[in-house]
Amino acid sequence: MTIFRFALMRGLRKKSMFAALFAVPLAMIFIRPLWTPENGAGFVFYGMVILFAAFSLVRLIMTDRVSGTIVRIFAAPVTTFQYLSQNLLAYWLILGIQTVVMVAVGAMLYEWGIEMAAQLILCYTVFAVASIALSLAWTSLFRSKVISDAVFSIVVSFMALLGGIFIPLSMLPDILRKIGMLFPTYWFSNSLLGIRDGAASREYWLSLLIMLLLSAASLLYGSKRRLE
Amino acid sequence: MIVASMVDVVKRYGKLQALDHVSLSIRKGEILGLLGPNGAGKTTAIRVLAGLIGADSGEIMLRGERQDVNNIRLKQHMGLVTQEVTIFEELTAEENLRFFGGLYGVKGELLRRRVKETLEFVGLSEYAKKEPGKFSGGMQRRLNIACALVHSPDFLIMDEPTVGIDPQSRNYILESVRCLAQNGTTVLYTSHYMEEVQAIADRIVIMDQGRVIADGTLEELIGRIQHEETIRITVTNPSSALTESFRAIQGVKTVTQKGADYTIVSGASSGNLNRVLAVAQQSGGVSNMAADKPTLEDVFLTLTGKKLRDGEASA
């Protein structure tokens, strides 16, 4: 598990990364108006934090590819599966810890209850998987980190818009809602609505399942690119 | 004993034929210099040999086993020094070595010892806890080499390991390569610097446009080309009579005089150095004398019709 261990180390080594992973979300959770039952914007905004954090972590894989380090890694007795699975698992663990800390603090501050906290953790960790997979597929399209970053910001804005992050899904025109269904952000928003509507909500579980299916597709696509 | 071999290997990238029926072999304990201009196919040959990419056809053998991208086990015994500096800038020098050692399954006390020994070998012990982003180019190159050595490979592939560094660091690296070979490591060393290959390689393979165009020791390669011997001599009493005396020596093709300086060109292996010296001494004496020996550059020029300077082949 050398790759996994060092992926954790690299993910947390930079102060800017550490701050983005823990300081920003923790600062968010203390902004009470974001987390009221009437507003609830904090729940979806935190999803965006996860998406950008996932992208920053997966950029390390792109860095390996662009710098040529991946050539040296594959010159060792390492398979593509080992390299990707250990890296992605490390990133997911980091985001998972972030989510647990965030929800635990939120539960204490806003009395969410164990059931809701568990549903939120599941929803955010599944969305973390989807975000990591999407970021992997995205970075596999580019050779330049600068271009990848720039275009990603634009695309994520559209995804957020179509996914009901900025505007509630119920207020989106039907055609935009249908387009939004192609992106995990839509199903993430939908799963949060499911939590609001009740623990056994069919929407909640269906949304999680679709996020996982989209993740599988993105992972398959993103893992095809082995060497530059 | 043959450690690695490529027989009739072809590799294409679309319409570009990167390797055109390449055959070469590397014997145990030798330093094989793989020489060629940029785009000659050296890096592709290395990547095929290292099992990083597959060949379209041909056979690649390593330690008696067939090499391909799925043969993970063979990679255990090999080290690759990449052309680019491929280290993690956010990890310290020591952590970089621990990472790459770990990839090869080196663990615990053995890993600690190997990291320490390897850092000593490349002269970076005192920088073990420092991040390589703050290193000079030469130090980064040495760490780049160390990452390929930490698991003690018995076959080391070095892809242009001295590109863009100062002469002092280059000499350090070349000396390290010699030292590795003396300790039994087989080295495949690619470069477009003729003088490096000439200085360290036991045997040389020259590639151009995806093909192997020559293979042998330096002496064998030089022996294969037709070359003229050039003697430059400065005499104390220059005269037209002396010029005629030089011309009269058997095998001399041309004699050029500029003041007291003479340039005498003879046919290959004419052995005229002593004769020229004797004639000059009879006419009054010699203040300076030099014979131009053919070099790898001449071999390359003869075989390809191109010069090789700092990686740029010019017709």
Coordinates of C-alpha atoms in Angstrom, one line a residue:
Chain A
M1 CA 0.0 0.0 0.0
T2 CA 2.9 2.3 -0.7
I3 CA 1.0 4.3 -3.3
F4 CA -2.0 4.7 -0.9
R5 CA 0.2 5.9 2.0
F6 CA 2.1 8.4 -0.1
A7 CA -1.1 9.6 -1.8
L8 CA -2.4 10.5 1.7
M9 CA 0.9 12.3 2.5
R10 CA 1.0 14.2 -0.8
G11 CA -2.7 15.1 -0.4
L12 CA -2.3 16.6 3.0
R13 CA 1.3 17.9 2.7
K14 CA 0.6 21.3 1.1
K15 CA -0.7 23.9 3.5
S16 CA -3.0 25.4 0.8
M17 CA -4.5 22.0 0.2
F18 CA -4.9 21.3 3.9
A19 CA -6.7 24.6 4.4
A20 CA -9.0 24.0 1.4
L21 CA -9.8 20.5 2.7
F22 CA -10.5 21.4 6.3
A23 CA -10.5 25.1 7.1
V24 CA -13.0 26.2 4.4
P25 CA -15.7 23.6 5.2
L26 CA -15.3 24.1 8.9
A27 CA -15.7 27.8 8.5
M28 CA -18.8 27.2 6.4
I29 CA -20.5 25.1 9.0
F30 CA -20.5 27.9 11.5
I31 CA -22.4 30.2 9.2
R32 CA -25.8 29.5 10.8
P33 CA -28.1 31.0 8.1
L34 CA -26.8 28.5 5.5
W35 CA -28.0 25.5 7.5
T36 CA -31.5 26.5 8.5
P37 CA -34.4 24.1 7.4
E38 CA -35.9 27.0 5.3
N39 CA -32.7 27.9 3.5
G40 CA -30.5 24.8 3.4
A41 CA -28.1 26.3 0.9
G42 CA -25.1 25.1 3.1
F43 CA -26.0 21.5 2.3
V44 CA -25.6 21.9 -1.5
F45 CA -22.7 24.4 -1.2
Y46 CA -20.8 21.9 0.8
G47 CA -21.2 19.6 -2.2
M48 CA -19.4 22.1 -4.3
V49 CA -16.6 22.2 -1.7
I50 CA -16.3 18.4 -2.1
L51 CA -16.2 18.7 -5.9
F52 CA -13.4 21.2 -5.9
A53 CA -11.5 19.4 -3.2
A54 CA -11.8 16.2 -5.2
F55 CA -10.6 18.0 -8.3
S56 CA -7.5 19.4 -6.4
L57 CA -6.6 15.9 -5.1
V58 CA -7.0 14.2 -8.5
R59 CA -4.8 16.9 -10.0
L60 CA -1.9 15.0 -8.3
I61 CA -2.5 12.2 -10.8
M62 CA -2.5 14.6 -13.6
T63 CA 0.7 16.1 -12.2
D64 CA 2.3 12.6 -12.3
R65 CA 1.2 12.2 -15.9
V66 CA 2.3 15.6 -17.1
S67 CA 5.6 15.5 -15.3
G68 CA 6.4 12.0 -16.5
T69 CA 6.6 10.6 -13.0
I70 CA 4.0 8.1 -14.1
V71 CA 6.5 6.5 -16.5
R72 CA 8.8 5.8 -13.6
I73 CA 6.0 4.5 -11.5
F74 CA 4.9 2.0 -14.2
A75 CA 8.5 1.0 -14.8
A76 CA 8.2 -0.5 -11.3
P77 CA 6.1 -3.7 -10.7
V78 CA 2.9 -1.7 -10.4
T79 CA -0.3 -2.2 -12.4
T80 CA -2.6 0.6 -13.6
F81 CA -5.3 -0.8 -11.3
Q82 CA -3.0 -0.6 -8.2
Y83 CA -1.8 2.9 -9.0
L84 CA -5.3 4.3 -9.6
S85 CA -7.2 2.4 -6.9
Q86 CA -4.7 3.3 -4.2
N87 CA -4.6 7.0 -5.2
L88 CA -8.3 7.3 -5.5
L89 CA -9.0 5.4 -2.3
A90 CA -6.6 7.8 -0.4
Y91 CA -8.4 10.8 -1.9
W92 CA -11.8 9.3 -0.9
L93 CA -10.6 8.7 2.6
I94 CA -9.5 12.3 3.0
L95 CA -12.8 13.6 1.7
G96 CA -14.6 11.0 3.9
I97 CA -12.8 12.3 7.0
Q98 CA -13.6 15.8 6.0
T99 CA -17.3 14.9 5.6
V100 CA -17.5 13.1 9.0
V101 CA -15.9 16.0 10.8
M102 CA -18.2 18.5 9.0
V103 CA -21.4 16.5 9.7
A104 CA -20.4 15.8 13.3
V105 CA -19.9 19.5 14.0
G106 CA -23.1 20.4 12.1
A107 CA -25.0 17.8 14.0
M108 CA -23.8 19.3 17.3
L109 CA -24.6 22.8 16.3
Y110 CA -27.9 22.3 14.6
E111 CA -29.3 19.1 16.3
W112 CA -29.6 17.1 13.1
G113 CA -30.1 13.8 14.8
I114 CA -28.3 10.5 14.1
E115 CA -30.5 9.4 11.3
M116 CA -30.1 12.6 9.3
A117 CA -26.4 12.8 10.0
A118 CA -25.9 9.2 8.8
Q119 CA -27.9 10.0 5.6
L120 CA -25.8 13.2 5.0
I121 CA -22.6 11.3 5.5
L122 CA -23.7 8.6 3.0
C123 CA -24.9 11.2 0.5
Y124 CA -21.7 13.3 0.8
T125 CA -19.3 10.3 0.6
V126 CA -21.1 8.9 -2.5
F127 CA -20.9 12.4 -4.0
A128 CA -17.2 12.4 -3.1
V129 CA -16.8 9.1 -5.1
A130 CA -18.7 10.8 -8.0
S131 CA -16.6 13.9 -7.8
I132 CA -13.3 12.0 -7.8
A133 CA -14.4 9.8 -10.7
L134 CA -15.6 12.9 -12.7
S135 CA -12.3 14.7 -11.9
L136 CA -10.3 11.7 -13.1
A137 CA -12.2 11.5 -16.4
W138 CA -11.9 15.3 -16.8
T139 CA -8.1 15.4 -16.2
S140 CA -7.6 12.5 -18.6
L141 CA -8.8 14.8 -21.4
F142 CA -6.1 17.3 -21.0
R143 CA -2.3 17.6 -21.3
S144 CA -2.1 21.0 -19.7
K145 CA -3.0 21.6 -16.1
V146 CA -3.7 25.3 -16.7
I147 CA -6.2 24.6 -19.5
S148 CA -7.8 21.8 -17.5
D149 CA -8.3 24.1 -14.4
A150 CA -9.7 26.9 -16.4
V151 CA -12.2 24.9 -18.4
F152 CA -13.2 22.9 -15.3
S153 CA -14.2 26.0 -13.5
I154 CA -16.6 27.0 -16.3
V155 CA -18.0 23.5 -16.7
V156 CA -18.6 23.1 -13.0
S157 CA -20.5 26.4 -12.9
F158 CA -22.8 25.0 -15.6
M159 CA -23.1 21.7 -13.8
A160 CA -23.9 23.5 -10.6
L161 CA -26.6 25.6 -12.3
L162 CA -28.1 22.5 -14.0
G163 CA -27.8 20.5 -10.9
G164 CA -29.8 22.7 -8.7
I165 CA -26.9 24.0 -6.6
F166 CA -27.7 27.7 -7.2
I167 CA -31.3 27.5 -8.2
P168 CA -33.7 24.8 -6.7
L169 CA -34.3 21.9 -9.2
S170 CA -38.1 22.6 -9.0
M171 CA -37.5 26.1 -10.5
L172 CA -35.5 24.8 -13.5
P173 CA -37.2 24.5 -16.9
D174 CA -37.9 20.9 -17.9
I175 CA -35.3 20.8 -20.7
L176 CA -32.6 22.0 -18.4
R177 CA -33.6 19.5 -15.8
K178 CA -33.2 16.7 -18.3
I179 CA -29.8 17.9 -19.4
G180 CA -28.8 18.3 -15.7
M181 CA -29.6 14.6 -15.2
L182 CA -26.4 13.8 -17.0
F183 CA -24.3 15.2 -14.2
P184 CA -23.8 14.0 -10.7
T185 CA -24.6 17.4 -9.2
Y186 CA -28.3 16.9 -10.2
W187 CA -28.5 13.6 -8.4
F188 CA -26.6 15.0 -5.4
S189 CA -29.2 17.8 -5.1
N190 CA -31.9 15.3 -5.6
S191 CA -30.6 13.1 -2.8
L192 CA -30.5 16.0 -0.5
L193 CA -34.2 16.7 -1.3
G194 CA -34.7 13.0 -0.5
I195 CA -33.3 13.5 2.9
R196 CA -35.6 16.4 3.5
D197 CA -38.6 14.4 2.4
G198 CA -37.9 11.4 4.6
A199 CA -35.5 8.6 5.5
A200 CA -37.0 5.9 3.3
S201 CA -37.4 8.3 0.3
R202 CA -37.1 6.4 -3.0
E203 CA -35.6 9.5 -4.5
Y204 CA -32.7 9.4 -2.0
W205 CA -31.6 5.9 -2.8
L206 CA -32.2 6.2 -6.5
S207 CA -30.1 9.3 -6.6
L208 CA -27.2 7.6 -4.7
L209 CA -27.4 4.6 -7.1
I210 CA -27.3 6.9 -10.2
M211 CA -24.4 8.8 -8.7
L212 CA -22.6 5.5 -8.3
L213 CA -23.4 4.5 -11.9
L214 CA -22.1 7.8 -13.2
S215 CA -19.0 7.3 -11.1
A216 CA -18.4 3.8 -12.6
A217 CA -18.7 5.3 -16.1
S218 CA -16.3 8.2 -15.3
L219 CA -13.8 5.8 -13.7
L220 CA -13.8 3.5 -16.7
Y221 CA -13.2 6.4 -19.0
G222 CA -10.6 8.2 -16.8
S223 CA -8.6 5.1 -16.2
K224 CA -8.0 4.4 -19.9
R225 CA -5.2 7.0 -20.2
R226 CA -2.2 5.2 -18.9
L227 CA 0.9 6.8 -20.3
E228 CA 1.5 10.2 -22.0
Chain B
M1 CA 25.6 -13.8 -20.7
I2 CA 22.9 -11.7 -22.4
V3 CA 20.8 -9.8 -19.9
A4 CA 18.4 -8.2 -22.4
S5 CA 17.8 -8.3 -26.1
M6 CA 15.6 -7.0 -28.8
V7 CA 15.2 -8.9 -32.0
D8 CA 13.6 -7.4 -35.1
V9 CA 11.4 -5.1 -33.0
V10 CA 9.0 -2.8 -34.8
K11 CA 7.0 0.0 -33.1
R12 CA 4.7 2.4 -34.9
Y13 CA 2.8 5.5 -33.7
G14 CA 0.3 6.0 -36.5
K15 CA 2.3 6.5 -39.7
L16 CA 5.5 7.2 -37.8
Q17 CA 7.8 4.1 -37.5
A18 CA 9.5 4.8 -34.3
L19 CA 11.4 1.5 -34.3
D20 CA 12.2 -0.1 -37.6
H21 CA 13.3 -3.8 -37.1
V22 CA 15.6 -2.9 -34.2
S23 CA 17.9 -5.7 -32.9
L24 CA 20.3 -5.2 -30.0
S25 CA 21.6 -7.1 -27.0
I26 CA 23.1 -6.2 -23.7
R27 CA 25.6 -8.4 -21.9
K28 CA 25.8 -8.8 -18.1
G29 CA 27.9 -6.2 -16.4
E30 CA 28.6 -4.0 -19.5
I31 CA 27.7 -0.4 -20.1
L32 CA 26.0 -0.2 -23.5
G33 CA 25.8 3.3 -24.9
L34 CA 22.8 3.9 -27.1
L35 CA 23.6 6.9 -29.2
G36 CA 21.4 8.9 -31.6
P37 CA 19.9 12.3 -32.3
N38 CA 16.5 13.4 -30.9
G39 CA 13.8 11.4 -32.6
A40 CA 16.2 8.5 -33.4
G41 CA 14.0 6.1 -31.4
K42 CA 16.1 5.7 -28.3
T43 CA 13.3 6.5 -25.8
T44 CA 10.9 4.3 -27.6
A45 CA 13.4 1.4 -27.6
I46 CA 13.9 2.0 -23.8
R47 CA 10.2 2.0 -23.1
V48 CA 9.7 -1.2 -25.1
L49 CA 12.6 -2.8 -23.3
A50 CA 11.3 -1.7 -19.9
G51 CA 7.8 -3.1 -20.7
L52 CA 6.2 0.3 -20.5
I53 CA 4.8 0.1 -24.0
G54 CA 4.2 -2.9 -26.3
A55 CA 6.0 -3.6 -29.6
D56 CA 4.0 -4.1 -32.8
S57 CA 6.3 -7.1 -33.7
G58 CA 9.6 -8.6 -32.7
E59 CA 10.8 -10.3 -29.6
I60 CA 12.1 -8.6 -26.4
M61 CA 13.8 -10.9 -23.9
L62 CA 14.9 -10.0 -20.4
R63 CA 16.8 -12.4 -18.1
G64 CA 15.7 -15.2 -20.4
E65 CA 12.0 -14.3 -20.2
R66 CA 9.8 -12.7 -22.8
Q67 CA 9.2 -9.0 -21.9
D68 CA 5.9 -7.4 -22.4
V69 CA 3.6 -4.8 -20.7
N70 CA 1.9 -7.4 -18.6
N71 CA 5.1 -9.0 -17.3
I72 CA 5.2 -7.1 -14.0
R73 CA 7.6 -9.6 -12.3
L74 CA 10.5 -8.7 -14.7
K75 CA 10.3 -5.1 -13.7
Q76 CA 11.5 -6.0 -10.2
H77 CA 15.1 -6.4 -11.4
M78 CA 15.2 -3.2 -13.5
G79 CA 15.7 0.5 -12.7
L80 CA 14.7 3.3 -15.0
V81 CA 16.3 6.8 -14.9
T82 CA 13.9 8.9 -16.9
Q83 CA 15.0 11.7 -19.2
E84 CA 12.9 14.2 -17.3
V85 CA 13.4 14.7 -13.6
T86 CA 10.5 12.6 -12.3
I87 CA 10.5 13.0 -8.6
F88 CA 7.8 14.4 -6.2
E89 CA 8.6 17.9 -5.3
E90 CA 6.2 17.9 -2.3
L91 CA 8.1 15.0 -0.7
T92 CA 11.6 15.2 0.8
A93 CA 14.6 13.4 -0.9
E94 CA 14.3 10.6 1.6
E95 CA 10.6 10.2 1.2
N96 CA 11.0 10.0 -2.6
L97 CA 13.4 7.1 -2.2
R98 CA 11.1 5.5 0.4
F99 CA 8.2 5.8 -2.1
F100 CA 10.1 4.3 -5.1
G101 CA 11.8 1.6 -2.9
G102 CA 8.3 0.7 -1.6
L103 CA 7.0 0.2 -5.1
Y104 CA 9.6 -2.5 -5.6
G105 CA 8.6 -4.2 -2.3
V106 CA 11.6 -3.1 -0.3
K107 CA 10.4 -2.6 3.3
G108 CA 11.4 -2.0 6.9
E109 CA 15.0 -2.1 7.9
L110 CA 16.2 -3.0 4.5
L111 CA 14.5 0.0 3.0
R112 CA 15.9 2.3 5.7
R113 CA 19.4 1.0 4.9
R114 CA 19.0 1.2 1.1
V115 CA 17.7 4.8 1.4
K116 CA 20.7 5.8 3.5
E117 CA 23.2 4.0 1.2
T118 CA 21.7 5.4 -2.0
L119 CA 21.6 9.0 -0.7
E120 CA 25.3 8.6 0.2
F121 CA 26.1 7.1 -3.3
V122 CA 24.6 10.2 -5.0
G123 CA 26.1 12.6 -2.5
L124 CA 22.8 13.8 -1.1
S125 CA 22.9 12.5 2.5
E126 CA 22.9 16.0 4.0
Y127 CA 19.8 16.9 2.0
A128 CA 17.8 13.9 2.9
K129 CA 15.1 15.9 4.8
K130 CA 14.9 18.7 2.2
E131 CA 12.3 19.0 -0.6
P132 CA 13.9 18.7 -4.1
G133 CA 12.1 21.8 -5.3
K134 CA 14.8 23.7 -3.6
F135 CA 17.6 21.6 -5.1
S136 CA 19.9 22.7 -8.0
G137 CA 19.4 21.0 -11.4
G138 CA 22.4 18.8 -10.8
M139 CA 21.1 17.7 -7.4
Q140 CA 17.7 17.0 -8.8
R141 CA 19.3 14.8 -11.5
R142 CA 21.2 12.9 -8.8
L143 CA 18.0 12.3 -6.9
N144 CA 16.4 11.2 -10.1
I145 CA 19.1 8.6 -10.4
A146 CA 18.9 7.6 -6.8
C147 CA 15.2 6.8 -7.2
A148 CA 16.1 4.2 -9.8
L149 CA 18.8 2.7 -7.6
V150 CA 17.1 2.4 -4.2
H151 CA 15.9 -1.2 -4.9
S152 CA 19.4 -2.3 -6.1
P153 CA 18.4 -3.3 -9.7
D154 CA 20.8 -5.5 -11.6
F155 CA 19.8 -3.9 -14.9
L156 CA 19.7 -0.1 -15.0
I157 CA 18.3 1.9 -18.0
M158 CA 19.4 5.5 -18.1
D159 CA 17.6 7.8 -20.6
E160 CA 19.7 10.9 -21.1
P161 CA 20.4 11.3 -17.4
T162 CA 22.7 14.4 -17.8
V163 CA 20.6 16.7 -19.9
G164 CA 20.8 20.3 -18.9
I165 CA 23.2 20.1 -16.0
D166 CA 26.6 21.6 -15.2
P167 CA 29.9 19.8 -16.1
Q168 CA 30.7 19.0 -12.5
S169 CA 27.4 17.2 -11.9
R170 CA 27.8 15.5 -15.2
N171 CA 31.2 14.1 -14.3
Y172 CA 29.8 13.0 -10.9
I173 CA 27.0 11.1 -12.7
L174 CA 29.4 9.5 -15.2
E175 CA 31.7 8.4 -12.4
S176 CA 28.7 6.9 -10.6
V177 CA 27.7 5.0 -13.7
R178 CA 31.2 3.6 -13.9
C179 CA 31.1 2.6 -10.3
L180 CA 27.7 0.9 -10.7
A181 CA 29.1 -1.1 -13.6
Q182 CA 32.2 -2.1 -11.6
N183 CA 29.9 -3.5 -9.0
G184 CA 28.1 -5.7 -11.5
T185 CA 25.2 -3.6 -12.6
T186 CA 24.4 -3.8 -16.3
V187 CA 23.7 -0.3 -17.7
L188 CA 22.0 0.8 -20.8
Y189 CA 23.0 4.4 -21.2
T190 CA 21.3 6.6 -23.8
S191 CA 22.6 10.0 -24.8
H192 CA 23.0 12.4 -27.6
Y193 CA 26.3 13.6 -26.1
M194 CA 29.0 11.7 -28.0
E195 CA 31.7 12.4 -25.5
E196 CA 29.7 10.8 -22.7
V197 CA 29.1 7.6 -24.6
Q198 CA 32.7 7.6 -25.8
A199 CA 33.9 8.0 -22.2
I200 CA 31.9 5.4 -20.4
A201 CA 30.4 2.8 -22.8
D202 CA 32.0 -0.6 -23.3
R203 CA 30.0 -1.0 -26.4
I204 CA 28.0 1.4 -28.5
V205 CA 24.8 1.1 -30.6
I206 CA 24.0 4.0 -32.9
M207 CA 20.4 4.7 -33.9
D208 CA 19.0 7.0 -36.5
Q209 CA 15.4 7.3 -37.8
G210 CA 14.3 4.3 -35.8
R211 CA 17.0 1.9 -37.0
V212 CA 20.2 0.5 -35.6
I213 CA 22.9 1.7 -38.0
A214 CA 26.0 0.5 -36.1
D215 CA 26.9 -1.7 -33.1
G216 CA 30.3 -2.4 -31.7
T217 CA 33.1 -1.1 -29.4
L218 CA 34.5 2.3 -30.1
E219 CA 37.5 0.8 -31.8
E220 CA 35.4 -1.4 -34.0
L221 CA 33.2 1.5 -35.0
I222 CA 36.1 3.7 -35.9
G223 CA 37.8 0.8 -37.7
R224 CA 34.7 0.4 -39.9
I225 CA 34.8 3.9 -41.4
Q226 CA 37.2 5.2 -44.0
H227 CA 39.0 8.1 -42.4
E228 CA 42.1 10.2 -43.1
E229 CA 44.8 10.8 -40.6
T230 CA 45.6 14.5 -40.0
I231 CA 49.0 15.5 -38.5
R232 CA 49.5 19.1 -37.4
I233 CA 53.1 20.1 -36.8
T234 CA 54.9 23.4 -36.1
V235 CA 58.5 23.4 -37.2
T236 CA 61.4 25.7 -36.3
N237 CA 62.7 26.2 -39.9
P238 CA 59.8 26.2 -42.4
S239 CA 60.8 26.0 -46.0
S240 CA 59.5 24.9 -49.4
A241 CA 62.0 22.1 -49.4
L242 CA 60.5 20.8 -46.2
T243 CA 57.0 21.0 -47.7
E244 CA 58.3 18.9 -50.6
S245 CA 59.9 16.4 -48.2
F246 CA 56.5 16.0 -46.5
R247 CA 54.8 15.5 -49.8
A248 CA 57.3 12.8 -50.7
I249 CA 56.3 10.6 -47.8
Q250 CA 54.4 7.6 -48.9
G251 CA 50.6 7.8 -48.3
V252 CA 50.6 11.6 -47.9
K253 CA 47.7 13.2 -49.7
T254 CA 48.0 16.9 -49.1
V255 CA 50.4 19.2 -47.3
T256 CA 49.3 22.7 -46.3
Q257 CA 51.7 25.3 -44.9
K258 CA 50.8 28.5 -43.0
G259 CA 54.0 30.1 -41.7
A260 CA 55.7 27.5 -39.4
D261 CA 52.5 25.4 -39.2
Y262 CA 52.0 22.4 -41.5
T263 CA 48.9 20.3 -41.9
I264 CA 49.6 16.9 -43.4
V265 CA 46.8 14.6 -44.4
S266 CA 47.5 10.9 -45.1
G267 CA 45.3 7.9 -45.9
A268 CA 43.8 5.8 -43.1
S269 CA 46.2 3.8 -41.0
S270 CA 49.2 5.1 -43.0
G271 CA 51.3 5.2 -39.8
N272 CA 53.0 8.4 -41.0
L273 CA 53.3 10.1 -37.6
N274 CA 56.9 8.9 -37.0
R275 CA 58.0 9.6 -40.6
V276 CA 56.7 13.2 -40.5
L277 CA 58.5 13.7 -37.2
A278 CA 61.7 12.3 -38.6
V279 CA 61.6 14.5 -41.7
A280 CA 60.8 17.6 -39.6
Q281 CA 63.7 16.9 -37.1
Q282 CA 66.2 16.5 -40.0
S283 CA 65.3 20.0 -41.2
G284 CA 65.9 21.8 -37.9
G285 CA 63.4 20.7 -35.2
V286 CA 59.8 20.6 -34.0
S287 CA 58.2 23.0 -31.6
N288 CA 54.7 21.4 -31.6
M289 CA 53.0 18.3 -33.0
A290 CA 49.5 16.7 -32.8
A291 CA 47.6 13.9 -34.6
D292 CA 43.9 14.1 -35.0
K293 CA 42.3 10.8 -34.2
P294 CA 38.9 9.8 -35.6
T295 CA 36.1 10.1 -33.0
L296 CA 32.6 8.9 -32.5
E297 CA 31.5 12.1 -34.1
D298 CA 33.3 11.0 -37.3
V299 CA 31.7 7.6 -37.2
F300 CA 28.3 9.2 -36.8
L301 CA 29.0 11.7 -39.6
T302 CA 30.2 8.9 -41.9
L303 CA 27.2 6.6 -41.2
T304 CA 24.4 9.2 -41.2
G305 CA 25.8 12.0 -43.2
K306 CA 24.8 14.2 -40.3
K307 CA 26.5 16.0 -37.5
L308 CA 25.3 15.5 -33.9
R309 CA 25.6 18.5 -31.7
D310 CA 23.7 19.0 -28.5
G311 CA 20.9 16.8 -29.7
E312 CA 20.2 18.6 -33.0
A313 CA 21.0 16.7 -36.1
S314 CA 21.9 19.0 -38.9
A315 CA 22.3 17.8 -42.5

